mmCIF file of C-alpha atoms and ligand atoms in Angstrom:
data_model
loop_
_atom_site.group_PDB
_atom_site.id
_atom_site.type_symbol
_atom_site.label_atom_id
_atom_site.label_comp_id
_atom_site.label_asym_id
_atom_site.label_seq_id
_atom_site.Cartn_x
_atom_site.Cartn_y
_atom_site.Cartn_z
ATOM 1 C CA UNK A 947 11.227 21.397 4.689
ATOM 2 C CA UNK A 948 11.271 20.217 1.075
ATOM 3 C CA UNK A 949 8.887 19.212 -1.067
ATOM 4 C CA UNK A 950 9.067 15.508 -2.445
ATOM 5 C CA UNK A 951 6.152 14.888 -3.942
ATOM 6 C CA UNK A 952 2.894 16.505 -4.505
ATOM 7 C CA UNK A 953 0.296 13.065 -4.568
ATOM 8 C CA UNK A 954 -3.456 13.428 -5.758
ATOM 9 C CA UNK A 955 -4.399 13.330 -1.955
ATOM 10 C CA UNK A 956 -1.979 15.230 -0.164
ATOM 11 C CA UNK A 957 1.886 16.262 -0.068
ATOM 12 C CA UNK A 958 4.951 14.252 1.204
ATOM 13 C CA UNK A 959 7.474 16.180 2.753
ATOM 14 C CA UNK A 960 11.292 15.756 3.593
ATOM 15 C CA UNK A 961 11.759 17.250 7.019
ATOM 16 C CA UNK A 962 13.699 16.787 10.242
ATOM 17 C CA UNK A 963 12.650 14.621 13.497
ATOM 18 C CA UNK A 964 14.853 14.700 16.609
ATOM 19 C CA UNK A 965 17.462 15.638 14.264
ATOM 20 C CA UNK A 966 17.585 12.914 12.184
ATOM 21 C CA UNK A 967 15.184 12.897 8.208
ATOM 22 C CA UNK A 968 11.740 12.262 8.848
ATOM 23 C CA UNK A 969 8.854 12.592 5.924
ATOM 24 C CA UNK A 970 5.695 14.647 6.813
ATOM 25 C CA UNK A 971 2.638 13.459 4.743
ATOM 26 C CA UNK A 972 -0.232 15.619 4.253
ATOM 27 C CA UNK A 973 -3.650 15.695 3.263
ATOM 28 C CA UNK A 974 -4.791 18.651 1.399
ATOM 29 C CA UNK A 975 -8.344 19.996 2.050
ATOM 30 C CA UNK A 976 -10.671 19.460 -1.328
ATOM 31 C CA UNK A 977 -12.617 22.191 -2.207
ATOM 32 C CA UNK A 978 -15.238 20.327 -4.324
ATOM 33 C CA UNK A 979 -15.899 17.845 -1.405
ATOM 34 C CA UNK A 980 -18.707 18.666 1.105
ATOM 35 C CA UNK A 981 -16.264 20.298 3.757
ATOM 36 C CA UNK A 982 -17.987 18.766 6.909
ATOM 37 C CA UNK A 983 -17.835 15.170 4.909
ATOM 38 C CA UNK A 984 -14.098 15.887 3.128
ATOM 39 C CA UNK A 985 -12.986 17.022 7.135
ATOM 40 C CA UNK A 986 -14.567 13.375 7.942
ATOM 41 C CA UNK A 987 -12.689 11.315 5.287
ATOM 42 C CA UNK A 988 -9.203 13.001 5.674
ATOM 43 C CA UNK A 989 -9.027 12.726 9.329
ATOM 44 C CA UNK A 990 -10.334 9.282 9.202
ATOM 45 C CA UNK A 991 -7.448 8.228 6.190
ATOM 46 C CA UNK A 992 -4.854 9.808 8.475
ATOM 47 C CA UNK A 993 -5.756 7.952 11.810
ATOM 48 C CA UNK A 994 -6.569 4.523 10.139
ATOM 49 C CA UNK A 995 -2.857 4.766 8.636
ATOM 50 C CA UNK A 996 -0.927 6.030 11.137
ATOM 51 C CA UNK A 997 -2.958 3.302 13.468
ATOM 52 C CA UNK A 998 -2.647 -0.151 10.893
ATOM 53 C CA UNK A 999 1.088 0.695 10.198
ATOM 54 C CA UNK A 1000 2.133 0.239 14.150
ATOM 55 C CA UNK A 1001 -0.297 -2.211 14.239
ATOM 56 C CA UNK A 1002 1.243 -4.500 11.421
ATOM 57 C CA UNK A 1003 4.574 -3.971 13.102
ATOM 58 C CA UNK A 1004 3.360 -6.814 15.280
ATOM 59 C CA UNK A 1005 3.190 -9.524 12.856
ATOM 60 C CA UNK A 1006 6.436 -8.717 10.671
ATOM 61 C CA UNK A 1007 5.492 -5.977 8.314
ATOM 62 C CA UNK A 1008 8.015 -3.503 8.380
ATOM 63 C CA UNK A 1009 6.575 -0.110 8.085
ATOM 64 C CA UNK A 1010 8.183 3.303 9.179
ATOM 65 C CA UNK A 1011 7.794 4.119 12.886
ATOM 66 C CA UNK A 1012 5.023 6.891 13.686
ATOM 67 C CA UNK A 1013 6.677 9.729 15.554
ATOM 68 C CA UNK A 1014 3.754 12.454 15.799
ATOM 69 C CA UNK A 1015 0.284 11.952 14.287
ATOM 70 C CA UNK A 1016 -2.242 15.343 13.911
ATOM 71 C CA UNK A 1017 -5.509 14.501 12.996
ATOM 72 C CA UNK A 1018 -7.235 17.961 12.944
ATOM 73 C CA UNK A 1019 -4.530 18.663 10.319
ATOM 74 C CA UNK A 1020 -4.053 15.442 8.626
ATOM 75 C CA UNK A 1021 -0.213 15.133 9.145
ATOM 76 C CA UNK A 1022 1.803 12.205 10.173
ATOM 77 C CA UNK A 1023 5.324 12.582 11.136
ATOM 78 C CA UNK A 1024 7.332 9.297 10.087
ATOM 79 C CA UNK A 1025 10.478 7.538 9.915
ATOM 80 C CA UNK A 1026 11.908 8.125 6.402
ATOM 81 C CA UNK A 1027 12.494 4.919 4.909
ATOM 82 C CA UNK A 1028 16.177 5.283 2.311
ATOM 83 C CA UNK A 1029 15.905 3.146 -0.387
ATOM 84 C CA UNK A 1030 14.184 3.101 -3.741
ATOM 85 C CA UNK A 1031 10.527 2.503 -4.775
ATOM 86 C CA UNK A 1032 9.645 -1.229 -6.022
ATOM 87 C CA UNK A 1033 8.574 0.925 -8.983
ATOM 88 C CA UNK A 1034 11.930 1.773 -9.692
ATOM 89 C CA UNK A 1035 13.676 -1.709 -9.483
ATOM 90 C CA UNK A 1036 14.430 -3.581 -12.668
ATOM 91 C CA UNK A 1037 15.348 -7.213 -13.501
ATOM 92 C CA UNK A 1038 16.237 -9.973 -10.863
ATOM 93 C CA UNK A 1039 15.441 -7.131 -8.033
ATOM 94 C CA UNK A 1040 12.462 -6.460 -9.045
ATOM 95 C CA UNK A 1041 10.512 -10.205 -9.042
ATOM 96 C CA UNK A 1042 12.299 -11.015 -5.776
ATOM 97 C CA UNK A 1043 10.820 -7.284 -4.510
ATOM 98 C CA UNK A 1044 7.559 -8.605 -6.056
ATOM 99 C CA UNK A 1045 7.194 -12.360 -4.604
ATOM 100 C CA UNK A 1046 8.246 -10.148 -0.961
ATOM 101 C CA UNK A 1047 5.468 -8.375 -2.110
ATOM 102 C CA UNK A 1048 3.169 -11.204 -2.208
ATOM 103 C CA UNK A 1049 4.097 -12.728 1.027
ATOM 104 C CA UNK A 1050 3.675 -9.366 2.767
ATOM 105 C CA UNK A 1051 -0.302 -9.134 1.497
ATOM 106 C CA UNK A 1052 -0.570 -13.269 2.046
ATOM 107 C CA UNK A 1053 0.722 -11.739 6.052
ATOM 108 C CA UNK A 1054 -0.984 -8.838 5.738
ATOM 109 C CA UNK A 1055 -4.451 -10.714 4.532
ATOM 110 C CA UNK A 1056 -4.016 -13.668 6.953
ATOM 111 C CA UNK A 1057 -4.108 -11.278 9.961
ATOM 112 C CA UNK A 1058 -7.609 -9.593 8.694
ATOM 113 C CA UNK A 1059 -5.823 -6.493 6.474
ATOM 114 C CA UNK A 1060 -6.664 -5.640 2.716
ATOM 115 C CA UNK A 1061 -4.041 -2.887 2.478
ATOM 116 C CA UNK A 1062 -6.162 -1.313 -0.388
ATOM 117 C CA UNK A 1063 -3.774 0.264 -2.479
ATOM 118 C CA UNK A 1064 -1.480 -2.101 -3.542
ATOM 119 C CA UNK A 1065 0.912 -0.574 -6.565
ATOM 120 C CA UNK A 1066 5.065 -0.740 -6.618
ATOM 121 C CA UNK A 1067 5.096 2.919 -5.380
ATOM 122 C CA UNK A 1068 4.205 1.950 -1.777
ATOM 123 C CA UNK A 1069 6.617 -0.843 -1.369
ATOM 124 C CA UNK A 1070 10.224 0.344 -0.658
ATOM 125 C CA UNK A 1071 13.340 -1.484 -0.793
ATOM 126 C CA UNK A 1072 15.975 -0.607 2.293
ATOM 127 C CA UNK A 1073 18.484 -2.490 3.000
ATOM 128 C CA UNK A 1074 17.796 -5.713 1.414
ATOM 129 C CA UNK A 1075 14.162 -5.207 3.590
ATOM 130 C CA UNK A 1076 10.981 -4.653 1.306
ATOM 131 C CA UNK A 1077 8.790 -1.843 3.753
ATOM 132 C CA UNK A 1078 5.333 -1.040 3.086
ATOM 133 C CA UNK A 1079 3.714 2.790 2.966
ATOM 134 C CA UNK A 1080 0.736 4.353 2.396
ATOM 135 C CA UNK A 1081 -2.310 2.386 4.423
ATOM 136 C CA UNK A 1082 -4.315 5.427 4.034
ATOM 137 C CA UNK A 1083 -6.834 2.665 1.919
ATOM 138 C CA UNK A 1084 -6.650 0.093 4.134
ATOM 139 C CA UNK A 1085 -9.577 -1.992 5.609
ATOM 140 C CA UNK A 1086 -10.047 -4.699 8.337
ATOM 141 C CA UNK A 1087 -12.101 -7.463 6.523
ATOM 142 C CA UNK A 1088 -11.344 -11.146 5.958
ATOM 143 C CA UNK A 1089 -13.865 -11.523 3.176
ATOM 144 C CA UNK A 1090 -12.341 -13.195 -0.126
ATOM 145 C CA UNK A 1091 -14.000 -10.757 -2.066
ATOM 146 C CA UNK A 1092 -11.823 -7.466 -0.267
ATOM 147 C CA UNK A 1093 -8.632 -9.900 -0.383
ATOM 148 C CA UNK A 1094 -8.970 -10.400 -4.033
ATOM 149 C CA UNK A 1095 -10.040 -6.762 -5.105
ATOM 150 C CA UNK A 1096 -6.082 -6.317 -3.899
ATOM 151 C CA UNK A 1097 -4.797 -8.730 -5.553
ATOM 152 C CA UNK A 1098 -6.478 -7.795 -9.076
ATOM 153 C CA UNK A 1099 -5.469 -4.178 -8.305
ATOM 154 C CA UNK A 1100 -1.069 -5.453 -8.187
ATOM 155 C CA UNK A 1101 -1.803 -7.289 -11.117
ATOM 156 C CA UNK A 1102 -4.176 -4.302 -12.953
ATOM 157 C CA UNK A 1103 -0.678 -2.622 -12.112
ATOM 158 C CA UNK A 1104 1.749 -4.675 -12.776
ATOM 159 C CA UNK A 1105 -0.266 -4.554 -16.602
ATOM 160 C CA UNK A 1106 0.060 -1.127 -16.923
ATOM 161 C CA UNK A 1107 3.704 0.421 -15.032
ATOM 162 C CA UNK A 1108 5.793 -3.439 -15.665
ATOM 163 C CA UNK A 1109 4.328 -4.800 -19.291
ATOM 164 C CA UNK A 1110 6.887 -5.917 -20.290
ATOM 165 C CA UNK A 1111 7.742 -8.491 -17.011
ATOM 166 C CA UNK A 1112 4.205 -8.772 -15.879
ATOM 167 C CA UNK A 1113 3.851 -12.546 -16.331
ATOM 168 C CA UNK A 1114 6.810 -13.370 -14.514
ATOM 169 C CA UNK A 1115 5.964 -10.887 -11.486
ATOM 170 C CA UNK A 1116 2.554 -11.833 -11.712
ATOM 171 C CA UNK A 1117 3.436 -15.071 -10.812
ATOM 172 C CA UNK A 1118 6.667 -14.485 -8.808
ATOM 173 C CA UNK A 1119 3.674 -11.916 -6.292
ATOM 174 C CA UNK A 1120 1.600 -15.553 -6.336
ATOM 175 C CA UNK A 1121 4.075 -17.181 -4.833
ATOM 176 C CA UNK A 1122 4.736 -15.613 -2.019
ATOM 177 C CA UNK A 1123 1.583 -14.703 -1.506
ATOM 178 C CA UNK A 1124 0.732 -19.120 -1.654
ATOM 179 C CA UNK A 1125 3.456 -19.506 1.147
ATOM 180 C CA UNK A 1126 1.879 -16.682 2.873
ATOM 181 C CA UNK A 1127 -1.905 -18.221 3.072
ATOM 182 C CA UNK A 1128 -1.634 -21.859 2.453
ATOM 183 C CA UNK A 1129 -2.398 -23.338 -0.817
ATOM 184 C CA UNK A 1130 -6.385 -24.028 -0.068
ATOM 185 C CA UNK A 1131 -6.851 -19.826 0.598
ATOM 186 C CA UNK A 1132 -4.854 -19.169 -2.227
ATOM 187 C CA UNK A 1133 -7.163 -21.454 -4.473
ATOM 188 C CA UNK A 1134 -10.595 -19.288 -3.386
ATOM 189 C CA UNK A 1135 -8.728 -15.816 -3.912
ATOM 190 C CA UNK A 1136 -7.185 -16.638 -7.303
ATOM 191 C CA UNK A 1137 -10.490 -17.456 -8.126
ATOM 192 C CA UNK A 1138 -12.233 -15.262 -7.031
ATOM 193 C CA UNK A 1139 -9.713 -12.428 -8.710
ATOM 194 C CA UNK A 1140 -10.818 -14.820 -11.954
ATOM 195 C CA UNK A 1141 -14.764 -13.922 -10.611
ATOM 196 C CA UNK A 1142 -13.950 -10.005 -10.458
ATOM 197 C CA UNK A 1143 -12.597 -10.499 -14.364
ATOM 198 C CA UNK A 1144 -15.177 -12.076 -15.496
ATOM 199 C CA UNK A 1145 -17.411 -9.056 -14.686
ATOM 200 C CA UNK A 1146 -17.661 -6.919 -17.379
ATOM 201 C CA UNK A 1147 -16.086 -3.926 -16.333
ATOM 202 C CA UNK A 1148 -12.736 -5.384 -15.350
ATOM 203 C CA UNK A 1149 -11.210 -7.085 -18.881
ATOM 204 C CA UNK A 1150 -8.881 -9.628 -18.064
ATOM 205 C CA UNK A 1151 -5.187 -9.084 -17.868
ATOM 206 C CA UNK A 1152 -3.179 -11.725 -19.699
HETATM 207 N N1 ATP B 1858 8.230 6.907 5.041
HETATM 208 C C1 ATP B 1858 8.684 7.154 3.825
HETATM 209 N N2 ATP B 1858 10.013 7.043 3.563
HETATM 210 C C2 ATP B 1858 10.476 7.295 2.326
HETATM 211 N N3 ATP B 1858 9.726 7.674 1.277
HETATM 212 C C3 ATP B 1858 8.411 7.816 1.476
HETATM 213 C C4 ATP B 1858 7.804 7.556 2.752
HETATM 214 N N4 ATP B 1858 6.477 7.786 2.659
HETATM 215 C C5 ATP B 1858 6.250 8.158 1.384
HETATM 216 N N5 ATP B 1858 7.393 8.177 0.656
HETATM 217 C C6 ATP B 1858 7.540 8.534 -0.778
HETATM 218 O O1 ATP B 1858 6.437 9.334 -1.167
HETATM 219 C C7 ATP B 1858 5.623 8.648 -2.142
HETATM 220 C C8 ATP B 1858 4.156 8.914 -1.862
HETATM 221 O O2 ATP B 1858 3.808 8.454 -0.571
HETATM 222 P P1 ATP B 1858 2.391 7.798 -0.254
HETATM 223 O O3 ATP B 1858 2.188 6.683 -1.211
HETATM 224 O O4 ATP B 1858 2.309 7.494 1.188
HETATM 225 O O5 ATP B 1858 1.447 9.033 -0.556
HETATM 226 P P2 ATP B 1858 0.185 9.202 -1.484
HETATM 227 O O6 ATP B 1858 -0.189 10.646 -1.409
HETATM 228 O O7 ATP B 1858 -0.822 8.225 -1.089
HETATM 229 O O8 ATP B 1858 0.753 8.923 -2.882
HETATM 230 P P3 ATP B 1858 0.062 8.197 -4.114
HETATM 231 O O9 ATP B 1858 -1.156 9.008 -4.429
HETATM 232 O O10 ATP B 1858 1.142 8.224 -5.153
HETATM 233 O O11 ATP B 1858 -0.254 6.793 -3.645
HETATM 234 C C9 ATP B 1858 6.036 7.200 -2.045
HETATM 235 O O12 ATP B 1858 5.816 6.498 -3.246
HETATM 236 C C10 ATP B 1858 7.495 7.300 -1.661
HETATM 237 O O13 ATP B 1858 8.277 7.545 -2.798
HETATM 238 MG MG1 MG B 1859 1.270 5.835 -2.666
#
């Protein structure tokens, strides 16, 4: 088994299914956590991802297939997706990876998902296919509010890891999300992200 990459919340893991690669993702125990509580939130990350990835599968997010899940030790066993991290991408590749972006959290939204952790690391390109990791985050709500917090997050990101394109993938992630949830839905979020910047905290990005 080899180590691929050792996250804040657990380690990912190149490893062998049925013969064929498979990633193992863990999630470490934190010792400055309450244990009974930090037992509580690890178990329930790993369940509620391995559980929304299938579930997505049903409306045409492509996510890696589950093979084993292990909740008393926070493990999931999954397909391992060959490609390259959004991230990664540069140039033309990388605003068509981001408007597939879009229209997979317009799908994603539309069916009652925030994913909650929307950054270019957990979208990968395969195959000409964007897939879409890492739903540890992830929250059933429909509220405009939850939608929008994910939506000011990609852009927040997109700021900080893509300066130098961020208008144009800013607004090539709009418009797939638009042809994902109809313009009127589209309207309230994009205001609403406008609401969430206009609260102190958050400054506004461009
Ligand atoms: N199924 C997969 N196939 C291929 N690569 C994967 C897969 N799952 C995870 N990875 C790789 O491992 C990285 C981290 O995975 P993931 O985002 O699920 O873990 P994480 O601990 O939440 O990481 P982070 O804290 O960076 O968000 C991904 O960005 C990707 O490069
Ligand atoms: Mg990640």
């Amino acid at each position: 088994m080899k180590l691929l990459k050792k996250g804040a919340e657990g380690d990912i893991f190149l490893t062998k299914h049925e013969n064929v690669l498979a990633i193992l993702k863990t999630r470490k125990k934190k010792q400055y956590r309450n244990q009974i509580l930090d037992d509580k939130i690890r178990t329930g990350r790993t369940i509620r991802e391995s559980t929304v990835m299938s579930e997505v599968k049903e409306f045409g997010v492509r996510t890696p297939l589950i093979y084993q899940v292990d909740p008393t030790d926070c493990a999931i066993l999954m397909q391992r997706i060959k490609g390259s991290v959004v991230r990664d991408l540069s140039g033309k590749k990388l605003v068509s990876a981001c408007r597939e972006i879009g229209k997979i959290t317009g799908t994603l939204h539309k069916n009652g998902i925030m994913h909650g952790d929307l950054t270019t690391s957990n979208f990968i390109l395969s195959g000409g296919k964007i897939y879409t990791i890492d739903f540890g985050l992830s929250q059933r709500t429909t509220r405009i509010e939850d939608h929008a917090v994910d939506l000011r997050l990609f852009k927040e990101i997109l700021n900080s890891a893509h300066v130098g394109m961020m208008k144009t993938l800013w607004s090539s992630f709009l418009s797939g999300y638009r042809s994902a949830v109809g313009p009127v839905r589209y309207g309230q979020i994009l205001n609403h992200v406008s609401v969430i910047e206009g609260r102190g905290r958050y400054a506004q990005v461009v």
